[in-house]
CSV table of C-alpha atoms and ligand atoms in Angstrom, one decimal:
chain,number,residue,atom,x,y,z
A,29,UNK,CA,82.4,-9.1,3.7
A,30,UNK,CA,80.6,-7.7,0.6
A,31,UNK,CA,77.9,-10.4,1.1
A,32,UNK,CA,77.4,-9.5,4.7
A,33,UNK,CA,77.0,-5.8,4.0
A,34,UNK,CA,74.6,-6.5,1.2
A,35,UNK,CA,72.6,-8.6,3.6
A,36,UNK,CA,72.7,-6.0,6.3
A,37,UNK,CA,71.6,-3.4,3.7
A,38,UNK,CA,68.6,-5.5,2.7
A,39,UNK,CA,67.7,-6.1,6.3
A,40,UNK,CA,67.9,-2.4,7.0
A,41,UNK,CA,65.7,-1.5,4.0
A,42,UNK,CA,63.1,-4.2,4.9
A,43,UNK,CA,63.1,-3.1,8.5
A,44,UNK,CA,62.6,0.5,7.5
A,45,UNK,CA,59.5,-0.5,5.5
A,46,UNK,CA,58.3,-2.6,8.4
A,47,UNK,CA,59.1,0.2,10.7
A,48,UNK,CA,57.1,2.6,8.6
A,49,UNK,CA,54.0,3.9,10.2
A,50,UNK,CA,51.4,4.6,7.5
A,51,UNK,CA,49.0,6.2,10.0
A,52,UNK,CA,48.1,9.7,9.0
A,53,UNK,CA,46.7,11.6,6.0
A,54,UNK,CA,48.0,11.2,2.5
A,55,UNK,CA,46.8,13.0,-0.7
A,56,UNK,CA,46.7,11.8,-4.3
A,57,UNK,CA,46.5,14.7,-6.8
A,58,UNK,CA,45.1,14.0,-10.2
A,59,UNK,CA,45.5,16.7,-12.8
A,60,UNK,CA,42.6,17.1,-15.2
A,61,UNK,CA,43.2,18.4,-18.7
A,62,UNK,CA,41.1,21.5,-18.0
A,63,UNK,CA,43.6,22.9,-15.5
A,64,UNK,CA,41.8,21.6,-12.4
A,65,UNK,CA,43.2,19.2,-9.8
A,66,UNK,CA,41.2,16.5,-8.1
A,67,UNK,CA,42.4,15.5,-4.6
A,68,UNK,CA,41.7,12.1,-3.0
A,69,UNK,CA,42.7,11.8,0.6
A,70,UNK,CA,43.7,8.5,2.3
A,71,UNK,CA,43.2,8.7,6.0
A,72,UNK,CA,45.0,5.7,7.2
A,73,UNK,CA,45.4,3.9,10.6
A,74,UNK,CA,48.0,1.2,10.7
A,75,UNK,CA,48.1,-1.3,13.5
A,76,UNK,CA,50.8,-4.0,12.8
A,77,UNK,CA,49.8,-5.6,9.5
A,78,UNK,CA,46.3,-4.3,9.8
A,79,UNK,CA,45.3,-1.2,7.8
A,80,UNK,CA,42.1,0.6,8.4
A,81,UNK,CA,40.7,4.1,7.9
A,82,UNK,CA,38.9,6.0,5.2
A,83,UNK,CA,39.4,7.2,1.6
A,84,UNK,CA,38.0,10.8,1.3
A,85,UNK,CA,36.6,11.0,-2.2
A,86,UNK,CA,34.9,14.2,-3.4
A,87,UNK,CA,31.5,12.8,-2.8
A,88,UNK,CA,31.9,10.9,0.4
A,89,UNK,CA,34.3,9.2,2.9
A,90,UNK,CA,34.4,5.4,2.3
A,91,UNK,CA,35.7,2.9,4.9
A,92,UNK,CA,38.7,0.9,3.9
A,93,UNK,CA,38.0,-2.8,3.8
A,94,UNK,CA,40.5,-5.7,3.7
A,95,UNK,CA,43.5,-3.4,4.4
A,96,UNK,CA,46.9,-4.9,5.0
A,97,UNK,CA,50.5,-3.8,5.2
A,98,UNK,CA,53.1,-6.5,4.9
A,99,UNK,CA,56.8,-5.8,4.3
A,100,UNK,CA,56.7,-2.7,2.2
A,101,UNK,CA,53.4,-3.7,0.5
A,102,UNK,CA,50.0,-2.3,1.2
A,103,UNK,CA,46.6,-3.1,-0.2
A,104,UNK,CA,43.0,-2.2,0.5
A,105,UNK,CA,39.5,-2.0,-1.0
A,106,UNK,CA,36.9,0.7,-0.9
A,107,UNK,CA,33.3,0.9,-2.3
A,108,UNK,CA,32.5,3.4,-5.0
A,109,UNK,CA,29.2,4.8,-6.2
A,110,UNK,CA,25.7,4.9,-4.8
A,111,UNK,CA,23.7,1.7,-4.2
A,112,UNK,CA,22.4,-0.2,-6.2
A,113,UNK,CA,25.4,0.5,-8.4
A,114,UNK,CA,28.1,0.2,-5.8
A,115,UNK,CA,31.4,-1.1,-7.2
A,116,UNK,CA,34.7,-1.8,-5.6
A,117,UNK,CA,38.0,-0.1,-6.1
A,118,UNK,CA,41.2,-2.1,-5.3
A,119,UNK,CA,44.3,-0.2,-4.3
A,120,UNK,CA,47.7,-1.8,-3.9
A,121,UNK,CA,51.3,-0.6,-3.9
A,122,UNK,CA,54.5,-0.1,-2.0
A,123,UNK,CA,56.1,2.5,0.3
A,124,UNK,CA,59.0,4.2,-1.2
A,125,UNK,CA,60.8,7.2,0.4
A,126,UNK,CA,57.7,8.0,2.5
A,127,UNK,CA,55.5,8.1,-0.6
A,128,UNK,CA,52.8,5.5,-1.4
A,129,UNK,CA,53.2,4.2,-5.0
A,130,UNK,CA,49.8,2.9,-5.7
A,131,UNK,CA,47.8,1.2,-8.5
A,132,UNK,CA,44.1,1.8,-8.5
A,133,UNK,CA,41.9,-0.8,-10.2
A,134,UNK,CA,38.2,-0.2,-10.9
A,135,UNK,CA,36.2,-2.8,-12.7
A,136,UNK,CA,37.1,-3.0,-16.4
A,137,UNK,CA,39.0,0.3,-16.4
A,138,UNK,CA,42.7,0.1,-17.2
A,139,UNK,CA,44.6,0.3,-13.8
A,140,UNK,CA,45.9,3.7,-12.9
A,141,UNK,CA,49.3,4.4,-11.3
A,142,UNK,CA,49.3,7.2,-8.6
A,143,UNK,CA,51.5,8.6,-5.9
A,144,UNK,CA,50.1,9.5,-2.4
A,145,UNK,CA,52.1,12.1,-0.5
A,146,UNK,CA,52.0,12.7,3.2
A,147,UNK,CA,49.9,15.7,4.3
A,148,UNK,CA,48.7,17.3,7.5
A,149,UNK,CA,46.2,15.5,9.6
A,150,UNK,CA,43.5,18.1,9.1
A,151,UNK,CA,43.9,18.1,5.3
A,152,UNK,CA,41.0,16.3,3.7
A,153,UNK,CA,38.7,16.8,6.6
A,154,UNK,CA,35.4,18.5,5.6
A,155,UNK,CA,34.9,22.1,6.6
A,156,UNK,CA,32.7,23.1,9.5
A,157,UNK,CA,29.0,22.6,9.1
A,158,UNK,CA,27.1,25.8,8.2
A,159,UNK,CA,23.9,26.3,10.1
A,160,UNK,CA,20.9,25.1,8.2
A,161,UNK,CA,17.8,27.4,7.8
A,162,UNK,CA,14.4,26.9,9.4
A,163,UNK,CA,12.1,25.0,7.2
A,164,UNK,CA,9.4,26.8,5.2
A,165,UNK,CA,7.7,26.3,1.8
A,166,UNK,CA,9.3,27.8,-1.2
A,167,UNK,CA,6.6,28.9,-3.6
A,168,UNK,CA,6.2,27.0,-6.9
A,169,UNK,CA,8.2,28.5,-9.7
A,170,UNK,CA,5.6,27.7,-12.4
A,171,UNK,CA,7.9,25.4,-14.4
A,172,UNK,CA,7.7,21.7,-15.4
A,173,UNK,CA,4.0,21.6,-16.0
A,174,UNK,CA,5.0,18.4,-17.9
A,175,UNK,CA,8.3,16.4,-17.3
A,176,UNK,CA,11.4,18.2,-18.5
A,177,UNK,CA,12.8,17.2,-21.9
A,178,UNK,CA,16.3,17.9,-23.2
A,179,UNK,CA,19.8,16.5,-23.2
A,180,UNK,CA,22.5,16.2,-20.5
A,181,UNK,CA,26.2,15.8,-21.1
A,182,UNK,CA,27.1,13.2,-18.3
A,183,UNK,CA,26.0,9.8,-19.6
A,184,UNK,CA,28.1,10.0,-22.8
A,185,UNK,CA,30.8,12.7,-22.2
A,186,UNK,CA,31.3,12.7,-18.4
A,187,UNK,CA,34.3,15.0,-17.9
A,188,UNK,CA,35.0,15.4,-21.7
A,189,UNK,CA,32.5,18.2,-22.2
A,190,UNK,CA,33.3,21.7,-23.4
A,191,UNK,CA,31.8,24.8,-24.9
A,192,UNK,CA,32.4,23.7,-28.5
A,193,UNK,CA,30.7,20.3,-28.0
A,194,UNK,CA,27.7,21.9,-26.3
A,195,UNK,CA,27.2,24.3,-29.2
A,196,UNK,CA,27.5,21.4,-31.6
A,197,UNK,CA,24.9,19.4,-29.6
A,198,UNK,CA,22.5,22.5,-29.7
A,199,UNK,CA,23.0,22.7,-33.5
A,200,UNK,CA,22.4,19.0,-33.9
A,201,UNK,CA,19.2,19.2,-31.8
A,202,UNK,CA,17.8,21.8,-34.2
A,203,UNK,CA,18.9,19.9,-37.3
A,204,UNK,CA,17.9,16.4,-36.4
A,205,UNK,CA,14.4,17.1,-35.1
A,206,UNK,CA,15.1,16.7,-31.4
A,207,UNK,CA,14.1,20.3,-30.7
A,208,UNK,CA,10.9,20.0,-32.7
A,209,UNK,CA,10.1,16.8,-30.8
A,210,UNK,CA,10.2,18.8,-27.5
A,211,UNK,CA,13.8,18.4,-26.2
A,212,UNK,CA,14.5,21.9,-25.1
A,213,UNK,CA,17.0,21.9,-22.2
A,214,UNK,CA,20.7,21.5,-23.1
A,215,UNK,CA,22.3,20.7,-19.8
A,216,UNK,CA,25.9,20.9,-18.9
A,217,UNK,CA,26.7,18.4,-16.1
A,218,UNK,CA,29.7,18.2,-13.8
A,219,UNK,CA,33.3,19.5,-14.7
A,220,UNK,CA,32.6,23.1,-16.0
A,221,UNK,CA,33.9,24.7,-12.7
A,222,UNK,CA,37.3,26.1,-11.8
A,223,UNK,CA,37.4,28.1,-8.6
A,224,UNK,CA,36.3,31.3,-7.0
A,225,UNK,CA,37.6,34.8,-7.6
A,226,UNK,CA,38.5,37.3,-4.9
A,227,UNK,CA,34.8,38.2,-4.4
A,228,UNK,CA,33.9,34.5,-4.1
A,229,UNK,CA,32.3,34.4,-7.5
A,230,UNK,CA,32.5,31.0,-9.2
A,231,UNK,CA,34.7,30.9,-12.3
A,232,UNK,CA,34.5,28.4,-15.2
A,233,UNK,CA,37.5,26.3,-16.3
A,234,UNK,CA,39.1,26.7,-19.7
A,235,UNK,CA,36.7,24.2,-21.3
A,236,UNK,CA,34.0,26.9,-20.9
A,237,UNK,CA,35.6,30.3,-21.6
A,238,UNK,CA,32.4,32.3,-21.5
A,239,UNK,CA,29.2,30.9,-20.0
A,240,UNK,CA,27.1,33.9,-20.8
A,241,UNK,CA,28.1,33.7,-24.5
A,242,UNK,CA,27.3,30.0,-24.5
A,243,UNK,CA,23.9,30.7,-23.0
A,244,UNK,CA,23.2,33.4,-25.6
A,245,UNK,CA,24.1,31.0,-28.4
A,246,UNK,CA,21.9,28.2,-27.0
A,247,UNK,CA,19.0,30.7,-26.6
A,248,UNK,CA,19.5,31.9,-30.2
A,249,UNK,CA,18.7,28.3,-31.2
A,250,UNK,CA,15.4,28.4,-29.3
A,251,UNK,CA,16.8,26.1,-26.6
A,252,UNK,CA,17.6,26.6,-22.9
A,253,UNK,CA,20.8,26.1,-21.0
A,254,UNK,CA,21.3,24.0,-17.8
A,255,UNK,CA,24.1,23.8,-15.4
A,256,UNK,CA,25.2,21.7,-12.4
A,257,UNK,CA,26.4,22.2,-8.9
A,258,UNK,CA,26.5,20.6,-5.4
A,259,UNK,CA,25.4,21.9,-2.0
A,260,UNK,CA,28.8,20.6,-0.7
A,261,UNK,CA,32.2,22.1,-1.2
A,262,UNK,CA,33.0,19.7,-4.0
A,263,UNK,CA,30.9,18.1,-6.8
A,264,UNK,CA,30.9,14.4,-7.3
A,265,UNK,CA,33.8,14.7,-9.8
A,266,UNK,CA,35.8,16.8,-7.3
A,267,UNK,CA,35.1,20.3,-8.8
A,268,UNK,CA,34.1,23.4,-6.9
A,269,UNK,CA,30.6,23.2,-5.3
A,270,UNK,CA,28.3,25.9,-4.0
A,271,UNK,CA,28.9,25.4,-0.2
A,272,UNK,CA,28.5,28.7,1.5
A,273,UNK,CA,28.0,30.5,-1.8
A,274,UNK,CA,24.4,29.4,-2.6
A,275,UNK,CA,22.8,32.8,-3.1
A,276,UNK,CA,25.9,34.2,-4.9
A,277,UNK,CA,25.9,31.2,-7.3
A,278,UNK,CA,22.2,31.5,-8.0
A,279,UNK,CA,22.8,35.2,-9.0
A,280,UNK,CA,25.7,34.2,-11.2
A,281,UNK,CA,23.6,31.6,-13.0
A,282,UNK,CA,20.9,34.2,-13.5
A,283,UNK,CA,23.4,36.7,-14.8
A,284,UNK,CA,24.8,34.1,-17.3
A,285,UNK,CA,21.2,33.3,-18.5
A,286,UNK,CA,21.0,29.8,-17.1
A,287,UNK,CA,17.6,28.1,-17.2
A,288,UNK,CA,18.1,24.9,-15.2
A,289,UNK,CA,20.1,23.7,-12.2
A,290,UNK,CA,20.9,20.1,-11.4
A,291,UNK,CA,22.0,20.2,-7.7
A,292,UNK,CA,23.8,17.1,-6.7
A,293,UNK,CA,24.3,16.1,-3.0
A,294,UNK,CA,27.9,14.7,-3.4
A,295,UNK,CA,30.3,16.1,-0.8
A,296,UNK,CA,27.4,17.6,1.2
A,297,UNK,CA,27.1,14.1,2.6
A,298,UNK,CA,30.5,14.6,4.3
A,299,UNK,CA,29.1,17.6,6.3
A,300,UNK,CA,25.4,17.3,6.7
A,301,UNK,CA,23.1,14.5,7.8
A,302,UNK,CA,20.5,13.2,5.5
A,303,UNK,CA,18.0,14.8,7.9
A,304,UNK,CA,19.4,18.2,7.0
A,305,UNK,CA,18.8,17.6,3.3
A,306,UNK,CA,15.4,19.4,3.0
A,307,UNK,CA,16.9,22.5,4.7
A,308,UNK,CA,20.0,22.4,2.5
A,309,UNK,CA,18.0,22.1,-0.7
A,310,UNK,CA,15.6,24.8,0.5
A,311,UNK,CA,18.6,27.2,0.7
A,312,UNK,CA,19.2,26.8,-3.0
A,313,UNK,CA,15.5,26.8,-3.8
A,314,UNK,CA,15.2,30.2,-2.1
A,315,UNK,CA,18.3,31.4,-3.8
A,316,UNK,CA,17.0,30.5,-7.2
A,317,UNK,CA,13.7,32.3,-6.5
A,318,UNK,CA,15.6,35.4,-5.4
A,319,UNK,CA,17.8,35.3,-8.5
A,320,UNK,CA,15.0,37.0,-10.5
A,321,UNK,CA,15.2,34.3,-13.3
A,322,UNK,CA,12.9,31.3,-13.6
A,323,UNK,CA,15.4,28.4,-13.1
A,324,UNK,CA,14.3,24.8,-13.2
A,325,UNK,CA,15.4,23.1,-10.0
A,326,UNK,CA,16.5,19.5,-10.4
A,327,UNK,CA,17.4,17.7,-7.1
A,328,UNK,CA,19.9,14.9,-7.3
A,329,UNK,CA,20.3,12.9,-4.2
A,330,UNK,CA,19.9,9.3,-5.4
A,331,UNK,CA,16.5,8.8,-3.6
A,332,UNK,CA,17.9,9.4,-0.1
A,333,UNK,CA,15.7,10.8,2.7
A,334,UNK,CA,12.5,10.0,0.8
A,335,UNK,CA,13.0,13.2,-1.1
A,336,UNK,CA,9.7,12.8,-2.9
A,337,UNK,CA,7.9,13.7,0.3
A,338,UNK,CA,9.5,17.2,0.6
A,339,UNK,CA,11.2,18.1,-2.7
A,340,UNK,CA,8.3,20.2,-4.1
A,341,UNK,CA,8.3,22.2,-0.8
A,342,UNK,CA,11.9,23.3,-1.4
A,343,UNK,CA,10.9,24.5,-4.9
A,344,UNK,CA,12.1,21.3,-6.6
A,345,UNK,CA,10.7,20.5,-10.0
A,346,UNK,CA,12.2,16.9,-10.0
A,347,UNK,CA,14.2,14.7,-7.7
A,348,UNK,CA,16.3,11.7,-8.4
A,349,UNK,CA,14.8,8.4,-7.0
A,350,UNK,CA,17.8,6.1,-7.5
A,351,UNK,CA,21.6,5.8,-7.9
A,352,UNK,CA,23.2,6.4,-11.3
A,353,UNK,CA,21.8,4.6,-14.3
A,354,UNK,CA,24.2,2.6,-16.5
A,355,UNK,CA,23.9,1.8,-20.2
A,356,UNK,CA,22.9,-1.8,-19.7
A,357,UNK,CA,19.6,-3.8,-19.4
A,358,UNK,CA,20.1,-4.8,-15.7
A,359,UNK,CA,20.7,-1.3,-14.5
A,360,UNK,CA,17.9,0.3,-16.6
A,361,UNK,CA,15.3,-2.3,-16.0
A,362,UNK,CA,16.1,-2.6,-12.2
A,363,UNK,CA,15.6,1.2,-11.9
A,364,UNK,CA,12.6,1.5,-14.2
A,365,UNK,CA,10.6,-1.4,-12.9
A,366,UNK,CA,11.3,-0.3,-9.4
A,367,UNK,CA,9.4,2.9,-9.5
A,368,UNK,CA,5.9,1.6,-8.9
A,369,UNK,CA,5.5,2.8,-5.2
A,370,UNK,CA,6.5,6.4,-6.0
A,371,UNK,CA,3.7,7.1,-8.5
A,372,UNK,CA,1.6,9.1,-6.1
A,373,UNK,CA,4.3,11.7,-5.6
A,374,UNK,CA,4.5,12.8,-9.3
A,375,UNK,CA,2.4,15.5,-10.8
A,376,UNK,CA,2.5,18.7,-12.8
A,377,UNK,CA,5.3,20.9,-11.5
A,378,UNK,CA,7.1,18.1,-9.7
A,379,UNK,CA,8.4,14.8,-11.0
A,380,UNK,CA,10.1,11.6,-9.9
A,381,UNK,CA,13.5,11.3,-11.7
A,382,UNK,CA,14.8,7.8,-12.3
A,383,UNK,CA,17.8,9.3,-14.0
A,384,UNK,CA,18.7,10.3,-17.6
A,385,UNK,CA,18.2,8.3,-20.8
A,386,UNK,CA,20.9,5.9,-22.1
A,387,UNK,CA,19.1,5.5,-25.5
A,388,UNK,CA,21.8,5.5,-28.2
A,389,UNK,CA,24.8,5.0,-26.0
A,390,UNK,CA,25.4,1.5,-27.4
A,391,UNK,CA,25.1,-0.8,-24.4
A,392,UNK,CA,21.5,-2.1,-25.1
A,393,UNK,CA,19.7,-3.4,-28.1
A,394,UNK,CA,17.1,-1.2,-29.9
A,395,UNK,CA,14.3,-3.4,-28.4
A,396,UNK,CA,15.8,-2.6,-24.9
A,397,UNK,CA,16.0,1.1,-25.8
A,398,UNK,CA,12.3,1.1,-26.9
A,399,UNK,CA,11.5,-0.5,-23.5
A,400,UNK,CA,13.6,2.2,-21.8
A,401,UNK,CA,11.8,5.0,-23.7
A,402,UNK,CA,8.4,3.5,-23.2
A,403,UNK,CA,8.9,2.8,-19.4
A,404,UNK,CA,10.3,6.3,-18.8
A,405,UNK,CA,7.3,7.8,-20.7
A,406,UNK,CA,4.8,5.7,-18.7
A,407,UNK,CA,6.5,6.9,-15.5
A,408,UNK,CA,6.2,10.6,-16.5
A,409,UNK,CA,10.0,10.8,-16.1
A,410,UNK,CA,12.2,13.5,-17.3
A,411,UNK,CA,13.3,12.7,-20.9
A,412,UNK,CA,16.9,13.9,-20.9
A,413,UNK,CA,18.8,12.2,-23.8
A,414,UNK,CA,22.3,11.2,-22.7
A,415,UNK,CA,23.9,10.3,-26.0
A,416,UNK,CA,26.1,12.1,-28.6
A,417,UNK,CA,23.4,13.8,-30.6
A,418,UNK,CA,25.9,14.9,-33.2
A,419,UNK,CA,26.4,11.4,-34.4
A,420,UNK,CA,23.1,9.5,-34.1
A,421,UNK,CA,21.5,7.0,-36.5
A,422,UNK,CA,17.9,7.1,-37.8
A,423,UNK,CA,16.9,4.1,-35.7
A,424,UNK,CA,17.9,5.9,-32.4
A,425,UNK,CA,16.3,9.1,-33.5
A,426,UNK,CA,13.1,7.2,-34.3
A,427,UNK,CA,13.1,6.0,-30.6
A,428,UNK,CA,13.9,9.4,-29.1
A,429,UNK,CA,11.6,11.3,-31.4
A,430,UNK,CA,8.5,9.0,-31.3
A,431,UNK,CA,5.8,11.6,-30.9
A,432,UNK,CA,3.1,9.1,-29.8
A,433,UNK,CA,5.4,7.9,-27.0
A,434,UNK,CA,6.5,11.4,-26.0
A,435,UNK,CA,2.8,12.3,-25.8
A,436,UNK,CA,2.4,9.6,-23.1
A,437,UNK,CA,5.3,11.2,-21.1
A,438,UNK,CA,4.0,14.7,-21.6
A,439,UNK,CA,0.4,14.0,-20.9
A,440,UNK,CA,-0.9,17.0,-19.0
A,441,UNK,CA,-2.7,15.0,-16.3
A,442,UNK,CA,0.7,13.9,-15.1
A,443,UNK,CA,-0.4,10.5,-13.6
A,444,UNK,CA,2.6,8.4,-13.3
A,445,UNK,CA,1.9,4.8,-14.5
A,446,UNK,CA,1.5,1.9,-12.0
A,447,UNK,CA,1.9,-1.8,-12.4
A,448,UNK,CA,-1.4,-3.5,-13.0
A,449,UNK,CA,-0.1,-7.0,-12.8
A,450,UNK,CA,3.0,-9.2,-12.9
A,451,UNK,CA,3.4,-12.8,-13.9
A,452,UNK,CA,7.0,-14.0,-13.8
A,453,UNK,CA,8.9,-11.8,-16.3
A,454,UNK,CA,5.7,-10.4,-17.8
A,455,UNK,CA,4.4,-7.0,-16.5
A,456,UNK,CA,1.5,-4.9,-17.5
A,457,UNK,CA,1.6,-1.2,-16.5
A,458,UNK,CA,-1.2,1.4,-17.1
A,459,UNK,CA,-1.4,5.1,-17.1
A,460,UNK,CA,-4.5,7.2,-17.2
A,461,UNK,CA,-4.4,10.1,-19.6
A,462,UNK,CA,-5.9,13.6,-19.6
A,463,UNK,CA,-8.4,12.9,-22.3
A,464,UNK,CA,-9.8,9.8,-20.7
A,465,UNK,CA,-7.6,7.4,-22.8
A,466,UNK,CA,-5.4,4.8,-21.1
A,467,UNK,CA,-1.8,3.9,-22.1
A,468,UNK,CA,-1.1,0.2,-21.6
A,469,UNK,CA,2.4,-1.2,-21.7
A,470,UNK,CA,3.0,-4.9,-21.9
A,471,UNK,CA,6.6,-5.5,-20.9
A,472,UNK,CA,8.6,-8.7,-21.3
A,473,UNK,CA,11.6,-8.8,-19.0
A,474,UNK,CA,12.4,-12.4,-19.9
A,475,UNK,CA,14.8,-14.0,-22.3
A,476,UNK,CA,12.2,-15.5,-24.7
A,477,UNK,CA,9.2,-14.1,-26.5
A,478,UNK,CA,6.1,-14.1,-24.3
A,479,UNK,CA,2.3,-13.7,-24.8
A,480,UNK,CA,1.0,-10.9,-22.5
A,481,UNK,CA,-2.5,-9.5,-22.3
A,482,UNK,CA,-5.2,-7.7,-20.4
A,483,UNK,CA,-9.0,-8.2,-20.1
A,484,UNK,CA,-11.1,-5.1,-20.5
A,485,UNK,CA,-12.6,-5.1,-17.0
A,486,UNK,CA,-9.1,-5.1,-15.6
A,487,UNK,CA,-8.7,-1.6,-16.9
A,488,UNK,CA,-12.3,-0.5,-16.1
A,489,UNK,CA,-13.7,-1.0,-19.6
A,490,UNK,CA,-17.0,-2.7,-20.4
A,491,UNK,CA,-16.7,-3.0,-24.2
A,492,UNK,CA,-14.2,-3.2,-26.9
A,493,UNK,CA,-12.2,0.1,-27.2
A,494,UNK,CA,-10.0,1.4,-30.1
A,495,UNK,CA,-6.3,0.6,-29.8
A,496,UNK,CA,-3.3,2.2,-31.3
A,497,UNK,CA,0.2,0.7,-31.3
A,498,UNK,CA,2.5,3.5,-30.4
A,499,UNK,CA,5.6,2.0,-31.9
A,500,UNK,CA,4.2,0.9,-35.3
A,501,UNK,CA,1.8,3.9,-35.3
A,502,UNK,CA,-1.0,1.7,-36.5
A,503,UNK,CA,-4.4,0.6,-35.1
A,504,UNK,CA,-4.4,-2.8,-33.7
A,505,UNK,CA,-7.2,-5.4,-33.5
A,506,UNK,CA,-8.6,-6.0,-30.1
A,507,UNK,CA,-10.6,-9.0,-29.1
A,508,UNK,CA,-14.0,-8.9,-27.6
A,509,UNK,CA,-12.7,-9.7,-24.0
A,510,UNK,CA,-9.4,-8.0,-24.1
A,511,UNK,CA,-6.1,-7.5,-25.9
A,512,UNK,CA,-2.9,-9.7,-26.0
A,513,UNK,CA,0.3,-9.7,-28.0
A,514,UNK,CA,3.4,-11.7,-28.3
A,515,UNK,CA,6.2,-9.5,-27.0
A,516,UNK,CA,9.9,-10.0,-27.9
A,517,UNK,CA,12.5,-10.7,-25.2
A,518,UNK,CA,13.2,-7.4,-23.3
A,519,UNK,CA,10.7,-5.7,-25.5
A,520,UNK,CA,7.4,-3.8,-25.1
A,521,UNK,CA,4.0,-3.5,-26.7
A,522,UNK,CA,2.8,0.0,-26.0
A,523,UNK,CA,-0.8,0.8,-26.9
A,524,UNK,CA,-3.1,3.8,-26.4
A,525,UNK,CA,-6.7,2.7,-25.6
A,526,UNK,CA,-9.6,5.0,-26.4
A,527,UNK,CA,-13.4,4.5,-25.8
A,528,UNK,CA,-14.8,1.3,-24.4
A,529,UNK,CA,-16.6,2.8,-21.4
B,4,GLA,C1,26.5,12.0,-9.7
B,4,GLA,C2,25.2,12.1,-10.4
B,4,GLA,C3,25.4,11.9,-11.9
B,4,GLA,C4,26.4,12.9,-12.4
B,4,GLA,C5,27.7,12.8,-11.7
B,4,GLA,C6,28.7,13.9,-12.0
B,4,GLA,O1,27.0,10.7,-9.8
B,4,GLA,O2,24.2,11.2,-9.9
B,4,GLA,O3,24.2,12.0,-12.6
B,4,GLA,O4,25.9,14.2,-12.3
B,4,GLA,O5,27.5,12.9,-10.3
B,4,GLA,O6,29.8,13.9,-11.3
């Protein structure tokens, strides 16, 4: 009898899981240690053992792939991140008491346990789309005559950034020569936000108790302070965005003494079409101009909607051309060497932004970091260090603070380099400089040392010029017909060529 009732009990339990209908909206709440909560919505559709639907992350809805529900077990996969750095997240778990007990596995990160609770079917849906303004041209704000230089918190600290660390970074930038080398902006990226007060004014979370006092401190060091937001309701990390509060936020930033805004598309993609992007960015461009303070406007939308064609017209000083960089050779080199076709869009006041520097974050060799710094400088890219500047060795400082290389980036003509030629893994890029000199970079993307060179007529010269090696800071000997060097694997020879016309 006992056996039979146990059997019946098991059958009943299994049947209840089988009978469970997972269709509907579920929410996973993750509590951050700054008092904020991130919500991820699972919008599921179950049909027998087939599970489809979407996961609503802060930055976008992602379609569920390979979803299944068998017995009481469910599993599915979603893509994460922006191409070309798209990765997969695997979710698996069980149904228990009408809750989903899930494990989330992302790449090499330790798997995380989480519980999804049922919620109403409109929870997680994006708010109604606000009307977008008519297009017009926002006047140039006079900033960014040369590409912006500074530091940004995201690449190293991500969500673990706070007031104290920003002050320490500012101190370090003064003490270690970064400020003297031209790195002026100290930019707080995502995760400073809390919510809005009764008047709709944005409030900082407890990691940033007083933004105005922080700005005063950074200014007292002769540096400038940057901040981050999104045109959507949420930032990419799931914090409060500027949706419907654009003009109010611009005024708040001005009141605090903010000098730079990175404005990241993120959850705006759940509401607007890419074709609305220009109008949506224009709204903030206008708001910054009306704020009464010159605020650098950095667009971040991962190269979508050919932003280079319209970004200066919305008052943008720079625009991202790619997905997020990672601290490895493949990511950095794919991004950097992929910028050739965008050269014509860069110039004083408005720059292509292939993302922030990873120099010093530990995932590449020093030769690879010299290539990163050389390539970004050739490309007239923003130089925003992304490492922990409080703890940085002399070898990394020598890369970031190389004045000869920085001069290539900061050249006032603002001609972004282009690829002169490519032979297998060897590439030669050139950049024409304001004083008539030419910067030549011989890049070796291969796994073994390679001899790379140029002949003078290829760069429009008729006789032997003077050559300076910008990493050894010495003159180098040119040959009558041209110049060549053996370049180490993943390395660069960067020279400045004068005369020879
Ligand atoms: C996006 C941006 C990154 C960073 C994060 C913050 O991924 O591209 O540079 O700002 O958001 O959440």
